[in-house]
Coordinates of C-alpha atoms in Angstrom, one line a residue:
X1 CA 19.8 105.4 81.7
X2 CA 18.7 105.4 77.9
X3 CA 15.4 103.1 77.9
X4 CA 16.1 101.5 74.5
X5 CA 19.7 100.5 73.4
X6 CA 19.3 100.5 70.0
X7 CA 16.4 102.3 67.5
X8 CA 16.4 99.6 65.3
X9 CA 16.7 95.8 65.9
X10 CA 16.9 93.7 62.6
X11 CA 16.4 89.9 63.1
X12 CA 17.7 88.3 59.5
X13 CA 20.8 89.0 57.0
X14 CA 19.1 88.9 53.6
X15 CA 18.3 91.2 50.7
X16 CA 15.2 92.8 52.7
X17 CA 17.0 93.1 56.0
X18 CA 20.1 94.4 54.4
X19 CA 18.4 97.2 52.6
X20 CA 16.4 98.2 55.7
X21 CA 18.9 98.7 58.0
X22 CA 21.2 100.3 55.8
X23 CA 18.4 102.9 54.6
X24 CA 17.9 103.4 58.7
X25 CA 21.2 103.5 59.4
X26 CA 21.9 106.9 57.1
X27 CA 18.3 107.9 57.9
X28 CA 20.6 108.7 61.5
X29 CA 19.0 106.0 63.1
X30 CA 21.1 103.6 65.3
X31 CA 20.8 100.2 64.0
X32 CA 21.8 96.6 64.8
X33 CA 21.0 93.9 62.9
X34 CA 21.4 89.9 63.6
X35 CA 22.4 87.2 61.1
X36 CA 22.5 83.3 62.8
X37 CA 24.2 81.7 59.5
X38 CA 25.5 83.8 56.3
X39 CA 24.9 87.7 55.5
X40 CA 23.1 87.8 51.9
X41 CA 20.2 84.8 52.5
X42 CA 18.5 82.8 51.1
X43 CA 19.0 84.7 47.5
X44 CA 22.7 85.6 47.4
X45 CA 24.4 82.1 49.5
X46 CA 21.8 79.5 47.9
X47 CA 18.8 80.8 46.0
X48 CA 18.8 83.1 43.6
X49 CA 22.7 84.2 42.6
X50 CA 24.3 81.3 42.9
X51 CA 21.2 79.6 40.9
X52 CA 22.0 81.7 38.3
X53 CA 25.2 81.1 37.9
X54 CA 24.9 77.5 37.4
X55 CA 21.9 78.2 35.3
X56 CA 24.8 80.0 33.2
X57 CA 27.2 77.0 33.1
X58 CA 24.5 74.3 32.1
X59 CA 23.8 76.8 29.5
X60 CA 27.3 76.3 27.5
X61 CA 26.4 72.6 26.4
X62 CA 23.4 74.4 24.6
X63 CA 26.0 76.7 22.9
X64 CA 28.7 73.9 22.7
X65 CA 26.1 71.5 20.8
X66 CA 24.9 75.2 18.8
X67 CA 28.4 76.1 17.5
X68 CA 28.6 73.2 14.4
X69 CA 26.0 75.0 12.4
X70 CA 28.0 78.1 12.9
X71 CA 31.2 76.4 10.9
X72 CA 32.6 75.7 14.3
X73 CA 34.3 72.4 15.0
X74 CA 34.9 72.4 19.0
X75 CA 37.0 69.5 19.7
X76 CA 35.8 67.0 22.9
X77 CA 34.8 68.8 26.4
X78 CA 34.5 67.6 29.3
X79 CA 33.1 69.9 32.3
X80 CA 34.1 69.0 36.1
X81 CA 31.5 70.0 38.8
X82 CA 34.2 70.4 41.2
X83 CA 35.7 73.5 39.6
X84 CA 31.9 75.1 38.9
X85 CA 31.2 75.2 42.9
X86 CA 34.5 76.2 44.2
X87 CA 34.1 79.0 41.4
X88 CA 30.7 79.5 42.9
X89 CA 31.8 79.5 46.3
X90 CA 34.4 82.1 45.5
X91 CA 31.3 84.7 44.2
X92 CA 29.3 84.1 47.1
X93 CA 31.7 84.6 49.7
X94 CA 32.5 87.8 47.4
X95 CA 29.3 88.9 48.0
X96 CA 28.8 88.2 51.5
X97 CA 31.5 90.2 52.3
X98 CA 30.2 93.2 50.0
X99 CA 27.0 92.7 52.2
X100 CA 28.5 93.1 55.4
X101 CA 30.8 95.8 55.0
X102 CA 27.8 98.2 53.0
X103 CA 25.7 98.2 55.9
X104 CA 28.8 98.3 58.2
X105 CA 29.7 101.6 56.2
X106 CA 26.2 102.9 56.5
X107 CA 26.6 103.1 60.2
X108 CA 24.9 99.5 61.2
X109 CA 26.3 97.2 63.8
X110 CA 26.1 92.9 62.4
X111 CA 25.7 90.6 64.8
X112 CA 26.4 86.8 63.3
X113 CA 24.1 85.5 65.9
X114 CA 20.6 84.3 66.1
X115 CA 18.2 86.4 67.7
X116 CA 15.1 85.7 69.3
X117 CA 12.4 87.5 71.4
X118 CA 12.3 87.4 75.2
X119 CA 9.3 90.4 75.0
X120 CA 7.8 93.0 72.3
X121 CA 11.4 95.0 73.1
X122 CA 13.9 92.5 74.3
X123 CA 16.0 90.6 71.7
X124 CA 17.8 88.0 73.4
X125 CA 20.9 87.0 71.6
X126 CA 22.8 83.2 71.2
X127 CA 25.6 84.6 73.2
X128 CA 23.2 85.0 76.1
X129 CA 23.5 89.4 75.7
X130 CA 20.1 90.8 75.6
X131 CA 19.2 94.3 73.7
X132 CA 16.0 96.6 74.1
X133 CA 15.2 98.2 70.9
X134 CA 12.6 100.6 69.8
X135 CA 11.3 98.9 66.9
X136 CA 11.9 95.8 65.6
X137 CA 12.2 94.4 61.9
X138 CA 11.1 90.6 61.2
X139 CA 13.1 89.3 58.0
X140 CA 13.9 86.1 58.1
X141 CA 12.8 84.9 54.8
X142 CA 11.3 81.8 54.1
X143 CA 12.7 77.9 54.1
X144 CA 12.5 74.7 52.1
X145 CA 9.3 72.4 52.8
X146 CA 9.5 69.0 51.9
X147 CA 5.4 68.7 52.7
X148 CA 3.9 65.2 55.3
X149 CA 6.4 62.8 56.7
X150 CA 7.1 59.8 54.2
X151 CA 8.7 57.1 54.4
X152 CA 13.3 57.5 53.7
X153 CA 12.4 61.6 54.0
X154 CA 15.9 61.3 54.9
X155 CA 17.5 61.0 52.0
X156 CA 15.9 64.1 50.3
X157 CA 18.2 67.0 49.8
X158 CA 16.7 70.7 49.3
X159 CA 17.2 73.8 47.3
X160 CA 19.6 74.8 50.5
X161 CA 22.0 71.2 50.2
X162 CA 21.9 71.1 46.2
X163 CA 24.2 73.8 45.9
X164 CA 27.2 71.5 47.9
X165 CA 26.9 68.2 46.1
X166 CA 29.7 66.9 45.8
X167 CA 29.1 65.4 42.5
X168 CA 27.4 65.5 39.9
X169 CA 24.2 63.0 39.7
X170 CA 23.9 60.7 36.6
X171 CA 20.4 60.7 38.0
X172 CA 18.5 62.6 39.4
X173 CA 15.0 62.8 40.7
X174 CA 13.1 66.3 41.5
X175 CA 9.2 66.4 43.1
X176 CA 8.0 69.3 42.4
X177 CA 6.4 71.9 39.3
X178 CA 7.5 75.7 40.1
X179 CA 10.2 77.8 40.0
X180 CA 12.9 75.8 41.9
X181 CA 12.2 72.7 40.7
X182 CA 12.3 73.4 36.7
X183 CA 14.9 75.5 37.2
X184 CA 16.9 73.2 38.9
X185 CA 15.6 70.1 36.2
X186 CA 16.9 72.5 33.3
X187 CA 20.3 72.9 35.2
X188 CA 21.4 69.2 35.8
X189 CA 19.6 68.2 32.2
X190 CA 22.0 71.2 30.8
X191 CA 25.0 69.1 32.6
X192 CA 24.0 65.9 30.7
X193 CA 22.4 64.2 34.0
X194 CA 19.1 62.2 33.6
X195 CA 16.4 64.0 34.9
X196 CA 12.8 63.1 36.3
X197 CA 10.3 65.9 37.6
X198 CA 7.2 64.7 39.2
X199 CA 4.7 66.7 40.5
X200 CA 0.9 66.5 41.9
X201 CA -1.1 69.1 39.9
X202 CA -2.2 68.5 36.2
X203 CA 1.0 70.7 35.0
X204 CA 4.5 72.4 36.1
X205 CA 3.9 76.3 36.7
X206 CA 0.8 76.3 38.6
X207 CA -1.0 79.8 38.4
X208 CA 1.2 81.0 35.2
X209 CA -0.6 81.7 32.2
X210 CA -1.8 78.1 30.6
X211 CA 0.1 78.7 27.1
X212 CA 3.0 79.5 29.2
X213 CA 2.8 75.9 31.3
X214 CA 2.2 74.0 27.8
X215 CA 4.5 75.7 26.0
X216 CA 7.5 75.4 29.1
X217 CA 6.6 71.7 29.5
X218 CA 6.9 71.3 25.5
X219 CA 10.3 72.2 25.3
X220 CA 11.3 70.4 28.2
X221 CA 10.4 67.2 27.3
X222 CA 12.2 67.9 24.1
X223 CA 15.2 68.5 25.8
X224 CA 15.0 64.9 27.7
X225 CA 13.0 66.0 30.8
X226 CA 11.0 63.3 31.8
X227 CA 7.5 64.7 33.7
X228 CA 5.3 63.0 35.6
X229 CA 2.4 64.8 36.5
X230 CA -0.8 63.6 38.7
X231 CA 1.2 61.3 41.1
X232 CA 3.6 62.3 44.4
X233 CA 7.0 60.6 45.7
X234 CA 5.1 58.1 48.3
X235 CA 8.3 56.5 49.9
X236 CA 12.1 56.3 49.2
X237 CA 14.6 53.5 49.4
X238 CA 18.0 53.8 49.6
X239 CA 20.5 50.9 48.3
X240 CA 24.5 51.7 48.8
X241 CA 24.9 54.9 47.0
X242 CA 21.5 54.6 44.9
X243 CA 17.9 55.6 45.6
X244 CA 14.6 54.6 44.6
X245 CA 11.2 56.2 44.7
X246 CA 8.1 54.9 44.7
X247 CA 5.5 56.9 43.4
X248 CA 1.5 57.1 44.3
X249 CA 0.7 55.6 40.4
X250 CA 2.9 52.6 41.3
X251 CA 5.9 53.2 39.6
X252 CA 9.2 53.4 41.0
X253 CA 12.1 55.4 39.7
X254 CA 16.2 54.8 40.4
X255 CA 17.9 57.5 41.1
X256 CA 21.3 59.0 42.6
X257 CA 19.6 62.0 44.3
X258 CA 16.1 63.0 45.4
X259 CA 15.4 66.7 45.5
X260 CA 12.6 68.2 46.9
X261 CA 11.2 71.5 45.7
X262 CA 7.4 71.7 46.4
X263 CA 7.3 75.0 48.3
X264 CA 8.9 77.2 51.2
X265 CA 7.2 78.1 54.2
X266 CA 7.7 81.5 56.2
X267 CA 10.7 81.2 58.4
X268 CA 8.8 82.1 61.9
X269 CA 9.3 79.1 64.5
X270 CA 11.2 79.5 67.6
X271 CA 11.4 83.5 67.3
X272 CA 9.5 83.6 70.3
X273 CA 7.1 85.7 68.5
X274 CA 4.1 84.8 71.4
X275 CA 6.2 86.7 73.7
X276 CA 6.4 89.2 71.5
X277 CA 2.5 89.0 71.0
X278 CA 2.9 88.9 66.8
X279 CA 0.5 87.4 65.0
X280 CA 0.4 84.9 62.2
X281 CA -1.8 85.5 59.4
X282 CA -3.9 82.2 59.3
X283 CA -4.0 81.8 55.6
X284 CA -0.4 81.4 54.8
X285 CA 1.4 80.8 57.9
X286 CA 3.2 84.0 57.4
X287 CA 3.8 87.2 59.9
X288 CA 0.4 89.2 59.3
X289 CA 1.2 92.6 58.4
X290 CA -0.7 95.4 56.9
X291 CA 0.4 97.5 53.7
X292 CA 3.1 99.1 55.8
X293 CA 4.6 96.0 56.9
X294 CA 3.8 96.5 60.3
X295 CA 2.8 93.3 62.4
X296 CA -0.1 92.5 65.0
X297 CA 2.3 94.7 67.1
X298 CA 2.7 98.3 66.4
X299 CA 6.5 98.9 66.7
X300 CA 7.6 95.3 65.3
X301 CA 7.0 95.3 61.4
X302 CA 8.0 92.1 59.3
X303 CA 9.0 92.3 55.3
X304 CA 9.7 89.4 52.8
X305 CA 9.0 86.3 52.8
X306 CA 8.7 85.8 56.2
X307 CA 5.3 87.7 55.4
X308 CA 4.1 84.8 52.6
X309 CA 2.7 88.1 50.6
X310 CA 4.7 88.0 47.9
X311 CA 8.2 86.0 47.6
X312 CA 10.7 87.7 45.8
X313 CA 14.1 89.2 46.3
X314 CA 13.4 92.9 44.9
X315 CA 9.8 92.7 46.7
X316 CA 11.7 92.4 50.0
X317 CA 14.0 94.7 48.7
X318 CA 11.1 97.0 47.9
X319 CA 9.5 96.4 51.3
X320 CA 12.8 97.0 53.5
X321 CA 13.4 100.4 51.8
X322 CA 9.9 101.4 52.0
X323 CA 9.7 100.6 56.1
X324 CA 12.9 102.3 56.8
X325 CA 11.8 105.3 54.9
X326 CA 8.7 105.3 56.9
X327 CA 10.0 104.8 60.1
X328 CA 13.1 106.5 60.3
X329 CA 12.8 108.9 57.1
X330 CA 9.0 110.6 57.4
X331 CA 7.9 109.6 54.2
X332 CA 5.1 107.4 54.5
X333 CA 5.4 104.8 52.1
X334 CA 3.4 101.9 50.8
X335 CA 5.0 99.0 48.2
X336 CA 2.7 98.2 45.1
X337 CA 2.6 94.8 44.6
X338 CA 0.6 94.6 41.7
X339 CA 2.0 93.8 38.0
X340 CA 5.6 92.4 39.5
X341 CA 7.2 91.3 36.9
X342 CA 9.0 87.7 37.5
X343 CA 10.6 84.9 35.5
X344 CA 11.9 81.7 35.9
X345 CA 14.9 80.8 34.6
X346 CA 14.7 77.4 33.1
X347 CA 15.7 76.6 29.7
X348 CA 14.1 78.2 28.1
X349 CA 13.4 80.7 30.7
X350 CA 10.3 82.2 31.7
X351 CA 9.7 86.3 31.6
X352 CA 6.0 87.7 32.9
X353 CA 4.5 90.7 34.0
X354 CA 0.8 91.0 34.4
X355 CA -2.7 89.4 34.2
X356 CA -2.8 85.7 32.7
X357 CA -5.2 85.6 30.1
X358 CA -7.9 83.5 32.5
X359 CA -7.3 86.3 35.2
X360 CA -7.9 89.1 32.6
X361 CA -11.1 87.2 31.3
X362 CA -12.2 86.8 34.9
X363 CA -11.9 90.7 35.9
X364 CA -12.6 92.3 32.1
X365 CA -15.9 92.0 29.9
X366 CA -13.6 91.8 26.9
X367 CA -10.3 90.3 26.0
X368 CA -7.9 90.3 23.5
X369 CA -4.8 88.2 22.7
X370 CA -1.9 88.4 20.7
X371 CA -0.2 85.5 20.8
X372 CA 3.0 83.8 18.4
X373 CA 5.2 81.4 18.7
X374 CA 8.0 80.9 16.2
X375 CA 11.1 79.4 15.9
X376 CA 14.2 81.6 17.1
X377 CA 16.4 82.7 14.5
X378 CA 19.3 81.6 15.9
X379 CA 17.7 77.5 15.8
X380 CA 18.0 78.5 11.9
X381 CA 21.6 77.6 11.9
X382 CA 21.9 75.5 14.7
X383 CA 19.4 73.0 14.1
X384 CA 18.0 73.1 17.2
X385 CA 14.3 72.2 18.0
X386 CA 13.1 75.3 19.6
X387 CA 10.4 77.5 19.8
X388 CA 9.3 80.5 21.5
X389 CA 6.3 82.6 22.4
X390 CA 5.0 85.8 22.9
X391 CA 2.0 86.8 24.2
X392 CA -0.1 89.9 25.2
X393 CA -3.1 90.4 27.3
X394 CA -5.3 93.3 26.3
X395 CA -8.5 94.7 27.8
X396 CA -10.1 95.6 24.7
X397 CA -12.8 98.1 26.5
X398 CA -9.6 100.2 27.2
X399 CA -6.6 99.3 25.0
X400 CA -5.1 98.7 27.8
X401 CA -2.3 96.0 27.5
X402 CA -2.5 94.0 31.4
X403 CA -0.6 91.2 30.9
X404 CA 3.1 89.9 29.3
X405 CA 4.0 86.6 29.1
X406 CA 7.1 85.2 26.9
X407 CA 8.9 82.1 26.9
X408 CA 12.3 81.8 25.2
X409 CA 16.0 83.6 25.0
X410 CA 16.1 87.0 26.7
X411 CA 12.4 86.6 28.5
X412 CA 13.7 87.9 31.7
X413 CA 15.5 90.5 30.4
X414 CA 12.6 92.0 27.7
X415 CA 9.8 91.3 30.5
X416 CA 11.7 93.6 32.7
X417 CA 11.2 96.2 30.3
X418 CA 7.8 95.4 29.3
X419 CA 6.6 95.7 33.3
X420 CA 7.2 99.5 33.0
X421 CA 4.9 100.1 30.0
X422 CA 2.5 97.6 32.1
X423 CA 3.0 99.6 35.1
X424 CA 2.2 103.1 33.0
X425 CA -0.7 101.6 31.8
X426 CA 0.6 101.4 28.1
X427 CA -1.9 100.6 25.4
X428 CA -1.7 98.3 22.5
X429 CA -1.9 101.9 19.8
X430 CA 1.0 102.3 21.9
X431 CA 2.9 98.8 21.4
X432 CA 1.6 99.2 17.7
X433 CA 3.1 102.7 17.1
X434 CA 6.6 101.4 18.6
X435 CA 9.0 100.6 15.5
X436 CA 10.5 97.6 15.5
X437 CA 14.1 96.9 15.8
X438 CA 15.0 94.0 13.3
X439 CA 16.0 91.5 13.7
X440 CA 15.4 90.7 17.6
X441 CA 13.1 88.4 19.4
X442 CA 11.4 91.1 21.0
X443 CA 10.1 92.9 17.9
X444 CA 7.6 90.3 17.9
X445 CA 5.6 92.4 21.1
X446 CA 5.3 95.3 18.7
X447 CA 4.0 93.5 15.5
X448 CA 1.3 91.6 16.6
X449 CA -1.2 93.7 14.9
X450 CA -4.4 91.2 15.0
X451 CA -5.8 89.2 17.8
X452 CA -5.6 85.5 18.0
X453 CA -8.4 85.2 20.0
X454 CA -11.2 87.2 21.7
X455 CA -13.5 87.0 24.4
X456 CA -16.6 88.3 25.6
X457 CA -18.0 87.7 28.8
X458 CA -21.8 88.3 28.5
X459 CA -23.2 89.8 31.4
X460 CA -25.3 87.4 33.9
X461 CA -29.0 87.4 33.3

């Protein structure tokens, strides 16, 4: 009798487990791999795609309201939520499906079960079947955190139930200053409904570059965003259909949702990961692994955000590709996770790779910036009050450009771009020998010939 049933047992659907079984799977290895609610995760069912796409449909009242000082007279419109998330729905189960049968094809058995550990082999299943498997893969992403118990905690919807509203809010009311929380403020302001961010710190986007934060806030307030920094959602009352929040500085706010979006925690209770003997890295909660992924355990690794290293979809990606290849393919491989580019798609969206400038001045005696902002030339016509910015980190010792950050039109798709000169260790003589291609945006990144500011660190006495 064989002593393990399986090679591979993956616990968790989503963009890192996917990739890691399939890569096992037509590495030969035999592979199952356990999904308790929707193959995809937390990126393709309600995170990132389906984000996107409404991100996309809020956008058109921009273009709408654009298209007069074009010479284009657009009669009334009127948009129906409805119709956007049965659309949406439609994608998503598209793409479920398309994650399924790829790793089906590959060789993989899915399991739409949850999956839990009875010991470091045994994975007992929901169905009560139990499987023995040589190694072991922890993916189980990451979920919403609405923080400390206060008072109608209830009533708050998430990232996960925003997606299923059944309507749209006139008002709504979001606590929170990263990525899902702007995003998802830019999305219903986009959709005409009256918005209020609140959030703790002294400004949205903590640990992005400072001009980035200012210049993001800027431009949403201009677009009717109300933020409320300095002061936290203390308790929430709920009146027929209608909400109210009180807030720490004493005000109170009326509302017809309350969305919470102040952080995700690693997805790792009841996995019976004590009986498996894996450990949890004390300073984020998260699986502790080591640059291989591989947990407290030596045969069970963990990758994505169940790890708290790192949370992004192509990191997970990145990390699932890299074990499989390592365990089942004898190349040893270890993911970089240093300059990753990211953005955040607000309006207008967010594109960075790199050091932020007070990073760069931290590590490097001497910095330079290049830094612009300017209206678009598209808000020439339109009339709109926009602006955008550009901005490069340099180490001036070097010439070597470390950092990226842009705020505007395109930002995502021109940062993408920009993380492989980052990555190659590009120089500014080598942004400044590029030749512009007029008239874009990005030809801003190669015609910022003289520094806006720079510093010196002098060294400590």
């Amino acid at each position: 009798m064989a002593e393990f049933d399986t090679d591979l047992f993956v616990i968790g659907g989503g963009s890192g487990g996917v990739r890691a079984a399939r890569i096992a799977a037509l590495h030969g290895a035999r592979v199952i791999i356990a999904e308790e609610y929707r193959m995809g995760g937390t990126c393709v069912i309600r995170g990132c795609v389906p984000k996107k796409l409404l991100v996309y449909a809020s956008h058109i009242h921009h273009e709408i309201e654009d298209a007069a000082g074009f010479g284009w007279t657009i009669p009334q419109v009127n948009f129906d939520w409805p119709t956007l998330i049965a659309n949406k729905d439609k994608e998503i189960a598209r793409l479920e499906a398309a994650y399924t049968a790829n790793v089906e094809k590959a060789g993989a058995r899915v399991i739409k079960t949850r999956a839990e550990f009875e010991d470091a082999h045994t994975i007992r299943l929901a169905s009560g079947e139990r499987v023995r498997s040589k190694y072991v893969l922890i993916a189980t992403g990451g979920a919403p955190n609405h923080g400390a118990p206060i008072p109608g905690i209830e009533h708050v919807i998430s990232s996960n139930e925003v997606f299923h509203l059944p309507s749209l809010p006139r008002r709504i009311l979001i606590q929170g200053g990263g990525y899902i929380a702007l995003e998802f403020a830019c999305i219903f302001a986009g959709f005409g409904s009256d918005v209020t961010v609140v959030y703790r710190g002294d400004n949205v986007l903590r640990g992005f570059d400072e001009d980035v934060r200012t210049h993001v806030r800027s431009e949403m307030e201009k677009e009717g965003i109300t933020i409320l920094t300095g002061c936290t959602v203390k308790s929430i009352d709920k009146h027929g259909k209608d909400f109210t929040s009180h807030l720490s500085n004493g005000s109170s706010i009326g509302s017809d949702q309350v969305m919470f979006a102040i952080g995700r925690h690693p997805n790792v209770a009841n996995l019976g990961l004590e009986k498996a003997g894996v450990g949890i890295n004390p300073s984020n909660g998260g699986i502790d692994v080591d640059g291989f992924s591989r947990s407290s355990v030596p045969h069970i690794y963990a990758i994505g955000d169940v790890t708290h290293r790192l949370n992004l979809t192509p990191v997970a990606i990145r990390e699932g590709h890299a074990f499989a290849d390592s365990v089942f393919g004898k190349r040893q491989i270890q993911v970089d996770h240093v300059d990753v580019p990211t953005a955040v798609f607000c309006q207008p969206e967010v594109g960075t790779v790199g050091l932020t400038e007070a990073q760069a001045r931290a590590q490097f005696t001497h910095v330079d910036i290049y830094k612009a902002t300017f209206r678009p030339m598209k808000a020439t016509l339109s009339g709109r009050d926009t602006r955008m910015l550009m901005k490069l980190i340099v180490d001036a010792t070097s010439d070597r450009v470390v950092g990226c950050h842009i705020v505007g039109d395109g930002a995502a798709e021109m940062v993408q771009l920009i993380g492989i000169a980052v990555k190659m260790k590009a120089t500014k003589a080598d942004f400044d020998a590029t030749m512009a291609l007029h008239p874009t945006a990005a030809e801003e990144l190669v015609t910022m010939h003289n520094p806006t500011a720079r510093h010196v660190r002098q060294a400590a006495e």
